[in-house]
Amino acid sequence: MILSIKNGTTEKSSINIGTSFYTMFYFLLLIMSFGCAEKLDDTDNDNNKELSLKSYINSSLIVPTAYSSNLSDEVNLVMAKGEIESFQLALELDELQKLEFIKNSENNLLNFSLSEIENYNGARDVIVPIDDETFAPTNKTIYLLGTYEADRAIEAGTYEDELIIQSYSGKKTITITVEVKDVTIPVTPSIPLTFGIYQKVLTTSTNQEEIINKRKEYFELCFKNRLSPYLVNWGPPDMHLDVQSSPYDWDDPRTEDYIKDPRFAAIGLPYYHYNDEELTQLYNKVESAGLLNKSYVYYYDEPRSYEDHAKVLDHAERLSTISPTLKIQLPVFCGMTAESDNLIEVFEYYKEYPLIINSGYYPLQSSEERAKQYLEKAYPNQEWWTYTCCGVKPGFTYNTSAIGMRSMMWRSWKEQSKGFLYWAVNNYESIDPDVIPTWAKPGDGHLIYRGHEFGKDYPVSTLRLERFRDGEEDYELLKMIEQNFGRTKALELLSKVYQGPNQQVENPAKVEQFRLEMLNLLSE
């Protein structure tokens, strides 16, 4: 029988037991008549023969094509409960042949998945799960990502697993040691990471339930990467945004339960297309559920003139009579005009209102002193967040290094911003055909692909998003160290890999040592 990877455990596929005896008998005769040379576990296969391939094990932080420095068949991972950790596995084959990947797991609370890292849109970056029983490579060099997720219920300890790579010509075994520390990453992220999903380019279906299911697939992938997703459409008038953090329509009864999901660190509430009475009822329901404190409305993006700010202020005044403490998300890249770099003006202008004033990396100019000014200037009813876009480094475009991408959350912890915003994970101009806008910087707005391009009917993630999530997990460890051992100790550890914006190490081994020191300290 063919073995397959599923949910981190070894499972066997089988013929439907309801098949009649005669059908089964006829089926077996056919197999005997025509042979089964393509079956990977044929009796002619010498399963004890070593499969002729070279395997290379590397950090998830290296460029996939720079794999050849670590020839190995052993993986060693250390992780916290509730954490996701990955490794890169590159295989060099002597010949193209079908492969199976057989996973023998010592603990079913260590969920394992294996994916191919595919090249698309100018980078080898897209993570495409291998969920077929056999894998047919198209090149003799294969780039894979092995990923573990430790359930929060798992006991701390060391676990030994095997990944068997098998073909008609033999097999090779990769041994995997996973040490789970007695440290737990919280279900709800300590810092809200609000990421937009363009809903107009999710599907061409007009069936409402199919649309909802597609939205839910994107939400789940965002949740897995510790993001707080929101659906968004942009449009006139005045660059307003329709935002909501539910895959269901807001008046759908299912929304009320959905937004209670503890994986939300922030919840985007709708605003446009509702009158005052409707908004009052809507926001009161959210407040009754105890969720108003982590909710926000986001209706205007990057005002750049006094006229723009006057429009924002009109809505702020309206909201203050409906829900006085509900936060308003407002990204800004300049002061009150496009010519001003003094963001302090914006804090002053809205000092009477509960705003999230979200400064882009561009006006921060890689200056920790500017960040300190914004943090200290925020009025008691305001919060200071950050965002990145348009190729500014560090960011999600391809011009940011792997560790640079991870460092964004190191930066958030050190500068003490209260949240992080990103404009879109799926920036298409259209689908069927797929059109990626030429005006966007390569990679910007593309952290999740819809899967169609890779033979999947569900969305797929990217290495860039995985690395950013690893940074958020580092954020959680730094926060725990700060709480238990003081901020000075946490700063001391962080300084080994990060000194300031665009001043981080570029050696994956040093990043891993940084993680180990944090995990060891917290598990003592």
Coordinates of C-alpha atoms in Angstrom, one line a residue:
M1 CA 0.0 0.0 0.0
I2 CA 1.0 3.6 -0.6
L3 CA 1.8 5.7 2.5
S4 CA 1.1 9.4 2.6
I5 CA 1.7 12.4 4.9
K6 CA -1.4 13.6 6.5
N7 CA -1.8 15.6 9.7
G8 CA 1.7 14.7 10.9
T9 CA 0.9 11.0 11.2
T10 CA 1.5 8.0 8.9
E11 CA -1.7 6.8 7.2
K12 CA -2.5 4.1 4.6
S13 CA -4.6 4.5 1.6
S14 CA -7.0 1.6 0.9
I15 CA -9.5 0.3 -1.6
N16 CA -13.1 1.0 -0.8
I17 CA -14.3 -2.0 1.3
G18 CA -17.7 -1.7 -0.2
T19 CA -16.4 -2.9 -3.6
S20 CA -17.9 -6.2 -4.6
F21 CA -15.9 -9.3 -4.4
Y22 CA -16.1 -9.9 -8.1
T23 CA -15.0 -6.3 -8.9
M24 CA -12.1 -6.7 -6.6
F25 CA -11.1 -10.1 -8.1
Y26 CA -11.3 -8.6 -11.6
F27 CA -9.2 -5.6 -10.5
L28 CA -6.5 -7.9 -9.1
L29 CA -6.4 -9.9 -12.3
L30 CA -5.8 -6.7 -14.2
I31 CA -2.9 -5.8 -12.0
M32 CA -1.4 -9.2 -12.5
S33 CA -1.8 -9.0 -16.2
F34 CA -0.4 -5.6 -16.8
G35 CA 2.1 -5.4 -13.9
C36 CA 2.5 -2.5 -11.6
A37 CA 5.9 -1.1 -12.5
E38 CA 4.7 2.4 -11.5
K39 CA 3.8 1.4 -7.9
L40 CA 6.5 2.5 -5.6
D41 CA 6.0 -0.4 -3.2
D42 CA 6.0 -3.1 -5.9
T43 CA 7.5 -6.5 -4.8
D44 CA 10.3 -6.0 -7.3
N45 CA 11.3 -2.9 -5.4
D46 CA 14.3 -3.5 -3.1
N47 CA 13.1 -1.4 -0.2
N48 CA 16.5 -1.9 1.5
K49 CA 18.4 -0.3 -1.3
E50 CA 19.7 3.2 -0.7
L51 CA 17.9 5.7 -3.0
S52 CA 20.5 7.6 -5.1
L53 CA 20.1 11.2 -4.1
K54 CA 21.8 13.9 -2.1
S55 CA 19.9 15.7 0.6
Y56 CA 20.8 19.1 2.0
I57 CA 19.3 20.5 5.3
N58 CA 19.2 24.2 5.8
S59 CA 17.6 27.0 7.8
S60 CA 14.4 28.5 6.5
L61 CA 16.3 31.8 6.3
I62 CA 18.6 30.9 3.5
V63 CA 17.9 31.6 -0.2
P64 CA 16.6 28.2 -1.4
T65 CA 19.0 28.0 -4.3
A66 CA 22.0 28.5 -1.9
Y67 CA 21.5 25.1 -0.4
S68 CA 24.6 23.1 -1.2
S69 CA 26.8 24.0 1.9
N70 CA 25.1 21.5 4.2
L71 CA 24.9 18.0 2.9
S72 CA 23.0 16.1 5.6
D73 CA 20.2 13.7 6.4
E74 CA 19.6 14.9 9.9
V75 CA 17.3 17.7 11.1
N76 CA 17.4 19.2 14.6
L77 CA 14.7 21.6 15.7
V78 CA 14.0 23.3 19.0
M79 CA 10.6 25.0 19.5
A80 CA 8.0 26.2 21.9
K81 CA 4.5 24.8 22.4
G82 CA 2.2 26.5 19.9
E83 CA 5.1 27.5 17.7
I84 CA 5.7 26.7 14.0
E85 CA 9.2 25.9 12.9
S86 CA 10.5 25.0 9.4
F87 CA 13.6 23.7 7.7
Q88 CA 14.6 23.6 4.1
L89 CA 15.3 20.3 2.4
A90 CA 16.9 20.3 -1.0
L91 CA 17.2 17.0 -2.9
E92 CA 19.5 16.3 -5.9
L93 CA 18.3 13.4 -7.9
D94 CA 20.4 11.3 -10.4
E95 CA 17.3 10.8 -12.5
L96 CA 13.7 12.1 -12.6
Q97 CA 11.5 9.6 -10.9
K98 CA 8.3 9.6 -8.8
L99 CA 8.8 9.9 -5.1
E100 CA 6.7 9.2 -2.0
F101 CA 7.3 10.9 1.3
I102 CA 6.5 8.7 4.3
K103 CA 6.4 10.4 7.6
N104 CA 6.7 8.3 10.8
S105 CA 5.9 10.5 13.8
E106 CA 6.6 9.8 17.5
N107 CA 3.9 12.2 18.7
N108 CA 0.7 13.1 16.8
L109 CA 0.7 16.5 18.6
L110 CA 3.6 17.4 16.4
N111 CA 1.8 18.3 13.2
F112 CA 4.1 18.0 10.1
S113 CA 3.7 19.2 6.5
L114 CA 5.9 19.1 3.5
S115 CA 5.8 21.6 0.7
E116 CA 7.7 22.5 -2.5
I117 CA 9.2 25.9 -2.7
E118 CA 8.2 27.1 -6.2
N119 CA 9.5 29.9 -8.4
Y120 CA 6.9 32.6 -9.3
N121 CA 6.8 36.3 -10.1
G122 CA 10.6 36.5 -10.0
A123 CA 11.5 34.6 -6.8
R124 CA 11.6 31.1 -5.4
D125 CA 9.2 31.9 -2.7
V126 CA 5.8 30.2 -3.0
I127 CA 5.1 27.3 -0.6
V128 CA 3.0 24.7 -2.3
P129 CA 1.9 21.8 -0.1
I130 CA 2.6 18.2 -1.3
D131 CA -0.7 16.5 -0.6
D132 CA -0.7 13.8 -3.3
E133 CA 0.3 10.3 -2.6
T134 CA 3.2 10.5 -5.1
F135 CA 5.3 13.5 -6.1
A136 CA 6.6 13.8 -9.7
P137 CA 9.5 16.3 -9.8
T138 CA 10.1 18.2 -13.0
N139 CA 13.7 19.0 -12.2
K140 CA 16.5 17.0 -10.7
T141 CA 17.0 19.5 -7.9
I142 CA 13.9 19.9 -5.6
Y143 CA 13.5 22.6 -3.1
L144 CA 11.3 21.6 -0.1
L145 CA 10.1 23.1 3.1
G146 CA 9.4 20.8 6.1
T147 CA 7.2 22.4 8.8
Y148 CA 6.3 21.4 12.3
E149 CA 3.6 22.9 14.5
A150 CA 3.7 21.9 18.1
D151 CA 0.3 21.6 19.7
R152 CA -0.1 23.5 22.9
A153 CA -1.1 20.3 24.7
I154 CA 2.1 18.5 23.9
E155 CA 4.4 17.5 26.8
A156 CA 7.8 19.2 26.8
G157 CA 10.5 16.7 25.7
T158 CA 12.5 15.4 22.8
Y159 CA 10.9 13.5 19.9
E160 CA 12.4 11.4 17.2
D161 CA 10.7 11.3 13.7
E162 CA 11.6 9.9 10.3
L163 CA 10.9 11.2 6.9
I164 CA 11.4 8.4 4.4
I165 CA 11.9 9.3 0.7
Q166 CA 11.0 6.3 -1.5
S167 CA 10.9 5.5 -5.2
Y168 CA 11.0 2.4 -7.3
S169 CA 14.8 2.3 -7.0
G170 CA 15.1 2.5 -3.2
K171 CA 14.6 4.7 -0.2
K172 CA 16.4 7.3 1.9
T173 CA 15.6 8.2 5.5
I174 CA 15.9 11.7 7.0
T175 CA 16.0 11.6 10.8
I176 CA 14.3 14.5 12.6
T177 CA 14.8 15.4 16.2
V178 CA 12.4 17.9 17.7
E179 CA 12.9 19.3 21.2
V180 CA 9.8 21.0 22.6
K181 CA 10.6 23.4 25.4
D182 CA 8.2 24.1 28.3
V183 CA 7.3 27.5 26.8
T184 CA 4.0 28.3 25.2
I185 CA 3.3 30.8 22.4
P186 CA -0.1 32.5 23.3
V187 CA -3.1 31.8 21.0
T188 CA -3.8 35.5 20.7
P189 CA -0.8 37.4 19.4
S190 CA 0.4 40.1 21.8
I191 CA 0.8 42.6 19.0
P192 CA -2.0 43.0 16.4
L193 CA -0.9 42.4 12.9
T194 CA -3.8 43.6 10.7
F195 CA -3.4 42.4 7.1
G196 CA -5.9 43.1 4.3
I197 CA -7.5 40.6 1.9
Y198 CA -8.8 42.0 -1.4
Q199 CA -12.2 40.4 -1.6
K200 CA -12.9 41.3 -5.2
V201 CA -10.2 39.0 -6.5
L202 CA -10.7 35.9 -4.4
T203 CA -13.1 34.1 -6.8
T204 CA -15.1 34.5 -9.9
S205 CA -18.0 32.6 -8.3
T206 CA -21.3 34.4 -7.8
N207 CA -22.6 31.8 -5.3
Q208 CA -22.6 33.4 -1.9
E209 CA -21.6 30.3 0.1
E210 CA -18.7 29.6 -2.3
I211 CA -17.6 33.2 -1.9
I212 CA -17.7 32.8 1.9
N213 CA -15.8 29.5 1.8
K214 CA -13.1 31.1 -0.3
R215 CA -12.8 34.0 2.2
K216 CA -12.6 31.6 5.1
E217 CA -9.6 29.8 3.4
Y218 CA -7.7 33.1 3.3
F219 CA -8.7 33.9 6.8
E220 CA -7.4 30.5 8.0
L221 CA -4.1 30.9 6.3
C222 CA -3.7 34.4 7.8
F223 CA -4.6 33.0 11.3
K224 CA -2.0 30.3 10.9
N225 CA 0.6 33.0 10.4
R226 CA -0.6 34.9 13.4
L227 CA -2.3 37.7 11.4
S228 CA -5.6 39.4 12.2
P229 CA -7.2 39.5 8.7
Y230 CA -9.7 42.0 7.3
L231 CA -11.6 42.0 4.1
V232 CA -11.1 45.2 2.1
N233 CA -12.3 46.9 -1.0
W234 CA -11.0 50.3 -2.1
G235 CA -12.9 52.9 -4.0
P236 CA -14.4 56.3 -4.3
P237 CA -15.3 58.6 -2.9
D238 CA -12.3 60.0 -1.1
M239 CA -10.2 56.8 -1.1
H240 CA -12.5 55.2 1.4
L241 CA -12.2 51.6 2.4
D242 CA -14.9 49.0 3.1
V243 CA -13.4 46.9 5.9
Q244 CA -14.6 44.0 8.0
S245 CA -13.0 41.1 9.9
S246 CA -15.5 38.4 9.1
P247 CA -15.8 36.2 6.0
Y248 CA -19.6 36.4 6.4
D249 CA -21.6 39.5 5.7
W250 CA -21.9 41.6 8.8
D251 CA -25.6 41.0 9.3
D252 CA -25.1 37.2 9.0
P253 CA -25.7 35.6 12.4
R254 CA -22.5 33.6 12.0
T255 CA -20.4 36.7 12.2
E256 CA -21.2 37.2 15.9
D257 CA -19.5 33.9 16.8
Y258 CA -16.7 34.2 14.2
I259 CA -15.2 37.4 15.5
K260 CA -14.9 35.7 19.0
D261 CA -12.1 33.6 17.6
P262 CA -9.2 34.1 20.0
R263 CA -6.7 34.2 17.2
F264 CA -8.0 37.8 16.4
A265 CA -5.7 40.3 18.1
A266 CA -7.6 43.1 16.3
I267 CA -11.0 43.2 14.6
G268 CA -11.9 45.5 11.7
L269 CA -15.6 46.7 11.9
P270 CA -17.6 48.0 9.0
Y271 CA -18.5 51.7 8.7
Y272 CA -19.7 52.8 5.3
H273 CA -23.1 52.0 4.0
Y274 CA -24.7 52.0 7.5
N275 CA -26.7 54.8 9.1
D276 CA -26.2 56.0 12.7
E277 CA -28.8 53.7 14.2
E278 CA -27.4 50.6 12.4
L279 CA -23.9 51.4 13.5
T280 CA -25.0 51.9 17.1
Q281 CA -26.6 48.5 17.1
L282 CA -23.7 46.9 15.4
Y283 CA -21.0 48.4 17.7
N284 CA -23.1 47.7 20.8
K285 CA -23.2 44.1 19.9
V286 CA -19.4 44.1 19.6
E287 CA -19.1 45.8 23.0
S288 CA -21.5 43.4 24.6
A289 CA -19.3 40.5 23.4
G290 CA -16.4 42.2 25.2
L291 CA -14.6 42.8 21.9
L292 CA -14.7 46.6 21.4
N293 CA -11.3 47.1 23.1
K294 CA -9.6 45.2 20.3
S295 CA -11.8 46.6 17.4
Y296 CA -11.2 49.4 15.0
V297 CA -12.7 51.1 12.0
Y298 CA -10.5 51.9 8.9
Y299 CA -12.2 54.1 6.4
Y300 CA -9.5 56.4 5.0
D301 CA -5.9 55.8 3.9
E302 CA -2.9 58.2 4.0
P303 CA -4.4 61.7 4.1
R304 CA -2.0 64.2 2.6
S305 CA -3.7 67.6 2.9
Y306 CA -5.8 69.6 5.3
E307 CA -8.8 68.9 3.1
D308 CA -8.2 65.1 3.5
H309 CA -7.9 65.5 7.2
A310 CA -11.1 67.5 7.4
K311 CA -12.9 64.6 5.8
V312 CA -11.4 62.1 8.3
L313 CA -12.3 64.4 11.2
D314 CA -15.9 64.6 10.1
H315 CA -16.2 60.9 10.4
A316 CA -14.3 60.9 13.7
E317 CA -16.8 63.3 15.1
R318 CA -19.7 61.2 13.9
L319 CA -18.2 58.0 15.4
S320 CA -17.6 59.8 18.7
T321 CA -21.3 60.2 19.2
I322 CA -22.0 56.5 18.2
S323 CA -19.1 54.7 20.0
P324 CA -16.8 57.1 21.8
T325 CA -14.0 54.7 22.5
L326 CA -14.0 52.8 19.2
K327 CA -10.5 53.3 17.6
I328 CA -10.0 54.7 14.1
Q329 CA -7.2 53.3 12.1
L330 CA -5.3 56.0 10.2
P331 CA -2.1 55.3 8.2
V332 CA 0.0 58.4 7.5
F333 CA 3.3 58.9 5.6
C334 CA 3.5 62.7 6.1
G335 CA 2.4 65.5 8.3
M336 CA -0.7 67.5 7.6
T337 CA 0.5 68.0 4.0
A338 CA 2.5 65.9 1.6
E339 CA 5.4 68.4 1.9
S340 CA 5.6 68.0 5.7
D341 CA 7.6 65.3 7.4
N342 CA 6.4 66.3 10.9
L343 CA 4.0 63.6 11.9
I344 CA 3.6 65.2 15.3
E345 CA 1.1 67.6 13.6
V346 CA -1.2 64.6 13.1
F347 CA -1.1 63.5 16.7
E348 CA -2.0 67.1 17.7
Y349 CA -4.8 67.4 15.2
Y350 CA -6.7 64.4 16.5
K351 CA -5.8 64.6 20.2
E352 CA -9.5 64.5 21.1
Y353 CA -10.2 61.3 19.3
P354 CA -9.3 57.6 19.9
L355 CA -7.0 57.2 16.8
I356 CA -4.5 54.6 15.8
I357 CA -1.9 56.8 14.1
N358 CA 0.0 54.4 12.0
S359 CA 3.3 55.8 10.7
G360 CA 4.9 54.2 7.6
Y361 CA 8.6 53.1 7.7
Y362 CA 9.3 55.9 5.2
P363 CA 8.7 58.8 7.5
L364 CA 10.5 57.0 10.3
Q365 CA 13.6 57.2 8.1
S366 CA 15.2 54.2 10.0
S367 CA 15.4 56.5 13.0
E368 CA 14.8 55.0 16.5
E369 CA 14.7 58.6 17.8
R370 CA 11.8 59.4 15.5
A371 CA 10.0 56.3 16.7
K372 CA 10.6 57.4 20.3
Q373 CA 9.1 60.8 19.6
Y374 CA 5.9 59.2 18.1
L375 CA 5.6 56.7 20.9
E376 CA 5.9 59.5 23.6
K377 CA 3.7 61.9 21.7
A378 CA 0.6 59.6 21.5
Y379 CA -2.1 61.0 23.7
P380 CA -3.8 58.7 26.2
N381 CA -6.6 57.8 23.8
Q382 CA -4.2 57.3 20.9
E383 CA -2.0 54.4 19.8
W384 CA 1.1 54.4 17.6
W385 CA 1.4 51.6 15.1
T386 CA 3.7 51.1 12.1
Y387 CA 3.3 49.8 8.5
T388 CA 5.4 49.2 5.4
C389 CA 4.8 49.2 1.7
C390 CA 6.0 50.3 -1.8
G391 CA 9.5 48.8 -1.6
V392 CA 10.6 50.6 1.6
K393 CA 13.1 48.4 3.5
P394 CA 12.6 46.4 5.5
G395 CA 9.4 45.2 3.9
F396 CA 7.7 42.4 2.0
T397 CA 9.2 43.1 -1.4
Y398 CA 12.0 40.9 -2.7
N399 CA 14.6 43.6 -2.0
T400 CA 14.4 42.8 1.7
S401 CA 16.6 39.9 3.0
A402 CA 15.1 36.9 4.8
I403 CA 16.4 38.1 8.1
G404 CA 15.4 41.6 7.3
M405 CA 11.9 40.4 6.9
R406 CA 12.0 38.7 10.2
S407 CA 13.5 41.8 11.8
M408 CA 10.3 43.8 11.3
M409 CA 8.9 42.3 14.5
W410 CA 12.2 42.7 16.3
R411 CA 11.8 46.4 15.4
S412 CA 8.2 46.6 16.7
W413 CA 9.3 45.1 20.0
K414 CA 12.3 47.4 20.5
E415 CA 10.5 50.6 19.4
Q416 CA 7.3 49.5 21.3
S417 CA 4.8 50.2 18.5
K418 CA 1.4 48.9 19.5
G419 CA 0.5 47.2 16.2
F420 CA 1.4 46.6 12.6
L421 CA -0.7 47.1 9.4
Y422 CA -0.2 45.7 5.9
W423 CA -2.4 46.8 3.0
A424 CA -2.9 43.5 1.0
V425 CA -1.8 39.9 0.9
N426 CA -3.4 39.2 -2.6
N427 CA -2.8 42.2 -4.8
Y428 CA -4.2 41.1 -8.1
E429 CA -5.8 43.5 -10.7
S430 CA -7.9 40.6 -11.9
I431 CA -8.1 36.8 -11.8
D432 CA -9.0 34.4 -14.7
P433 CA -6.7 35.7 -16.2
D434 CA -4.4 36.4 -13.3
V435 CA -3.0 39.9 -13.6
I436 CA -0.4 41.2 -11.2
P437 CA -0.2 45.0 -11.4
T438 CA 2.9 46.4 -13.0
W439 CA 2.8 49.5 -10.7
A440 CA 3.5 47.5 -7.6
K441 CA 7.1 46.8 -6.5
P442 CA 7.9 43.1 -7.0
G443 CA 6.4 41.0 -4.1
D444 CA 4.6 44.0 -2.5
G445 CA 1.0 42.9 -1.8
H446 CA 1.7 39.3 -2.7
L447 CA 2.1 37.2 0.5
I448 CA -0.6 34.7 -0.4
Y449 CA -1.3 33.3 -3.8
R450 CA -4.7 31.9 -4.8
G451 CA -3.2 28.5 -5.6
H452 CA -4.7 28.2 -9.1
E453 CA -1.2 28.9 -10.6
F454 CA 0.2 25.9 -8.7
G455 CA -2.5 23.3 -9.4
K456 CA -4.3 23.9 -6.0
D457 CA -7.9 24.9 -5.4
Y458 CA -6.9 26.7 -2.1
P459 CA -4.6 29.7 -1.3
V460 CA -0.9 29.1 -0.6
S461 CA 1.6 31.0 1.5
T462 CA 5.1 32.3 0.8
L463 CA 8.5 32.1 2.5
R464 CA 8.3 35.8 3.2
L465 CA 5.1 35.5 5.2
E466 CA 6.5 32.5 7.1
R467 CA 9.6 34.5 8.0
F468 CA 7.5 37.4 9.2
R469 CA 5.5 35.0 11.4
D470 CA 8.7 33.6 12.9
G471 CA 9.5 37.2 13.8
E472 CA 6.2 37.5 15.6
E473 CA 7.0 34.4 17.6
D474 CA 10.4 36.0 18.5
Y475 CA 8.3 39.0 19.6
E476 CA 6.4 36.7 22.0
L477 CA 9.6 35.3 23.5
L478 CA 11.1 38.8 23.9
K479 CA 7.9 39.9 25.6
M480 CA 8.0 36.9 28.0
I481 CA 11.7 37.6 28.8
E482 CA 10.8 41.3 29.5
Q483 CA 8.0 40.3 31.8
N484 CA 10.1 37.7 33.7
F485 CA 13.6 39.0 33.6
G486 CA 13.3 42.7 32.7
R487 CA 13.6 44.8 29.5
T488 CA 17.3 45.2 29.9
K489 CA 17.9 41.4 29.6
A490 CA 15.6 41.2 26.6
L491 CA 17.5 44.1 24.9
E492 CA 20.8 42.4 25.6
L493 CA 19.6 39.3 23.8
L494 CA 18.1 41.1 20.9
S495 CA 21.3 43.2 20.4
K496 CA 23.1 40.0 19.3
V497 CA 21.0 39.9 16.1
Y498 CA 19.5 43.4 15.8
Q499 CA 20.9 46.9 16.5
G500 CA 18.3 49.0 14.6
P501 CA 16.4 49.4 11.4
N502 CA 18.3 47.7 8.6
Q503 CA 21.0 46.8 11.1
Q504 CA 20.6 43.1 11.6
V505 CA 22.9 40.1 11.3
E506 CA 22.6 38.1 8.0
N507 CA 23.8 34.8 9.4
P508 CA 20.9 32.4 10.1
A509 CA 23.0 30.5 12.6
K510 CA 23.2 33.6 14.8
V511 CA 19.4 34.0 14.6
E512 CA 18.9 30.4 15.7
Q513 CA 21.3 30.9 18.6
F514 CA 19.3 33.9 19.6
R515 CA 16.1 31.8 19.7
L516 CA 17.8 29.1 21.6
E517 CA 19.0 31.5 24.3
M518 CA 15.5 32.9 24.7
L519 CA 13.9 29.4 24.9
N520 CA 16.5 28.1 27.3
L521 CA 16.2 31.1 29.6
L522 CA 12.4 30.8 29.6
S523 CA 12.4 27.1 30.3
E524 CA 14.8 27.1 33.2

